[in-house]
GROMACS .gro file of C-alpha atoms in nm:
model
  145
    1UNK     CA    1   2.024   5.339  12.410
    2UNK     CA    2   2.172   5.532  12.697
    3UNK     CA    3   2.216   5.912  12.677
    4UNK     CA    4   2.478   5.903  12.958
    5UNK     CA    5   2.828   6.015  12.833
    6UNK     CA    6   3.119   5.801  12.945
    7UNK     CA    7   3.371   6.000  13.182
    8UNK     CA    8   3.614   6.234  13.002
    9UNK     CA    9   3.909   5.999  13.033
   10UNK     CA   10   3.734   5.701  12.869
   11UNK     CA   11   3.611   5.932  12.583
   12UNK     CA   12   3.967   6.056  12.539
   13UNK     CA   13   4.109   5.707  12.468
   14UNK     CA   14   3.823   5.621  12.228
   15UNK     CA   15   3.709   5.322  12.450
   16UNK     CA   16   3.989   5.094  12.311
   17UNK     CA   17   4.218   5.049  12.619
   18UNK     CA   18   4.548   4.895  12.530
   19UNK     CA   19   4.511   4.966  12.155
   20UNK     CA   20   4.733   5.289  12.154
   21UNK     CA   21   4.755   5.635  12.294
   22UNK     CA   22   4.580   5.963  12.191
   23UNK     CA   23   4.769   6.279  12.253
   24UNK     CA   24   4.593   6.617  12.223
   25UNK     CA   25   4.826   6.923  12.169
   26UNK     CA   26   4.782   7.228  12.393
   27UNK     CA   27   4.725   7.421  12.077
   28UNK     CA   28   4.421   7.216  11.991
   29UNK     CA   29   4.266   7.272  12.333
   30UNK     CA   30   4.336   7.653  12.307
   31UNK     CA   31   4.176   7.669  11.956
   32UNK     CA   32   3.866   7.497  12.080
   33UNK     CA   33   3.840   7.728  12.370
   34UNK     CA   34   3.898   8.035  12.143
   35UNK     CA   35   3.619   7.916  11.899
   36UNK     CA   36   3.378   7.870  12.189
   37UNK     CA   37   3.470   8.212  12.334
   38UNK     CA   38   3.426   8.394  12.005
   39UNK     CA   39   3.058   8.279  11.980
   40UNK     CA   40   2.950   8.463  12.304
   41UNK     CA   41   2.751   8.784  12.271
   42UNK     CA   42   2.949   9.071  12.423
   43UNK     CA   43   3.284   8.932  12.332
   44UNK     CA   44   3.459   9.200  12.107
   45UNK     CA   45   3.812   9.055  12.089
   46UNK     CA   46   4.052   8.812  12.262
   47UNK     CA   47   4.393   8.895  12.394
   48UNK     CA   48   4.552   9.205  12.534
   49UNK     CA   49   4.679   9.502  12.338
   50UNK     CA   50   4.991   9.341  12.196
   51UNK     CA   51   4.816   9.023  12.096
   52UNK     CA   52   4.535   9.207  11.925
   53UNK     CA   53   4.804   9.407  11.745
   54UNK     CA   54   4.959   9.094  11.614
   55UNK     CA   55   4.625   8.967  11.518
   56UNK     CA   56   4.552   9.277  11.326
   57UNK     CA   57   4.871   9.212  11.126
   58UNK     CA   58   4.786   8.843  11.079
   59UNK     CA   59   4.440   8.958  10.952
   60UNK     CA   60   4.587   9.194  10.704
   61UNK     CA   61   4.756   8.900  10.545
   62UNK     CA   62   4.452   8.679  10.551
   63UNK     CA   63   4.542   8.462  10.856
   64UNK     CA   64   4.342   8.414  11.170
   65UNK     CA   65   4.481   8.299  11.508
   66UNK     CA   66   4.177   8.131  11.670
   67UNK     CA   67   4.366   8.070  11.997
   68UNK     CA   68   4.472   8.431  12.036
   69UNK     CA   69   4.421   8.539  12.397
   70UNK     CA   70   4.395   8.182  12.516
   71UNK     CA   71   4.646   8.004  12.727
   72UNK     CA   72   4.604   7.632  12.848
   73UNK     CA   73   4.767   7.390  13.072
   74UNK     CA   74   4.684   7.029  12.959
   75UNK     CA   75   4.747   6.713  13.155
   76UNK     CA   76   4.659   6.348  13.080
   77UNK     CA   77   4.285   6.391  13.168
   78UNK     CA   78   4.248   6.749  13.265
   79UNK     CA   79   4.299   7.097  13.129
   80UNK     CA   80   4.307   7.450  13.280
   81UNK     CA   81   4.230   7.757  13.071
   82UNK     CA   82   4.314   8.119  13.099
   83UNK     CA   83   4.128   8.380  12.873
   84UNK     CA   84   4.208   8.742  12.811
   85UNK     CA   85   3.935   8.921  12.642
   86UNK     CA   86   3.768   9.272  12.555
   87UNK     CA   87   3.398   9.296  12.618
   88UNK     CA   88   3.167   9.507  12.408
   89UNK     CA   89   2.998   9.795  12.585
   90UNK     CA   90   2.738   9.791  12.748
   91UNK     CA   91   2.724   9.410  12.796
   92UNK     CA   92   2.747   9.317  13.169
   93UNK     CA   93   3.109   9.210  13.235
   94UNK     CA   94   3.015   8.932  13.483
   95UNK     CA   95   2.758   8.786  13.255
   96UNK     CA   96   2.998   8.779  12.965
   97UNK     CA   97   3.265   8.629  13.174
   98UNK     CA   98   3.021   8.355  13.312
   99UNK     CA   99   2.897   8.272  12.961
  100UNK     CA  100   3.250   8.252  12.838
  101UNK     CA  101   3.347   8.007  13.113
  102UNK     CA  102   3.044   7.793  13.060
  103UNK     CA  103   3.109   7.776  12.680
  104UNK     CA  104   3.469   7.673  12.745
  105UNK     CA  105   3.377   7.410  12.988
  106UNK     CA  106   3.127   7.268  12.743
  107UNK     CA  107   3.337   7.273  12.434
  108UNK     CA  108   3.666   7.145  12.592
  109UNK     CA  109   3.488   6.857  12.777
  110UNK     CA  110   3.250   6.765  12.486
  111UNK     CA  111   3.490   6.803  12.199
  112UNK     CA  112   3.841   6.736  12.349
  113UNK     CA  113   3.718   6.498  12.606
  114UNK     CA  114   3.920   6.655  12.887
  115UNK     CA  115   3.784   6.760  13.233
  116UNK     CA  116   3.837   7.135  13.276
  117UNK     CA  117   3.953   7.215  13.622
  118UNK     CA  118   3.933   7.594  13.593
  119UNK     CA  119   3.869   7.877  13.345
  120UNK     CA  120   4.033   8.218  13.455
  121UNK     CA  121   3.915   8.524  13.268
  122UNK     CA  122   4.109   8.840  13.243
  123UNK     CA  123   3.899   9.129  13.107
  124UNK     CA  124   4.151   9.373  12.973
  125UNK     CA  125   3.940   9.635  12.811
  126UNK     CA  126   3.579   9.740  12.744
  127UNK     CA  127   3.522   9.832  12.366
  128UNK     CA  128   3.306  10.136  12.308
  129UNK     CA  129   3.185  10.181  11.946
  130UNK     CA  130   3.313  10.538  11.928
  131UNK     CA  131   3.666  10.384  11.990
  132UNK     CA  132   3.649  10.242  11.632
  133UNK     CA  133   3.869  10.414  11.356
  134UNK     CA  134   3.657  10.625  11.126
  135UNK     CA  135   3.398  10.715  11.396
  136UNK     CA  136   3.277  11.054  11.380
  137UNK     CA  137   3.443  11.295  11.613
  138UNK     CA  138   3.219  11.506  11.803
  139UNK     CA  139   3.323  11.877  11.780
  140UNK     CA  140   3.210  12.082  12.084
  141UNK     CA  141   3.212  12.445  12.134
  142UNK     CA  142   3.538  12.570  12.310
  143UNK     CA  143   3.463  12.618  12.678
  144UNK     CA  144   3.720  12.890  12.692
  145UNK     CA  145   3.843  13.169  12.466
   0.00000   0.00000   0.00000
């Protein structure tokens, strides 16, 4: 038994040429990429400020948008992915971006069966634990009278 995987295009059709067509929605590719991204150490959140605010509202009513912060362009055999994320301090930004990129390539190619042409990452913020609500505010002595 061979451990070599068929090309992405062949996997996408299920190997039954002429028996029908499989269409994978952009939202499915975005969700797969979002799930892969959330598993990476150092990723605090996905999306810019507005997207995270909407995500907080969805979370308040018990819904989760797994594709938040993910934008995709899907063709017949290829996909391009754009990711917007917040990294947890003090994780090295380039390392987190590289790990996210690798995870998205693996997940989309293995699960969806599309060749990933590029993964662009936009780091919009760095989360510092003291930024959390309810964090203790440090009171300092005034420097002036």
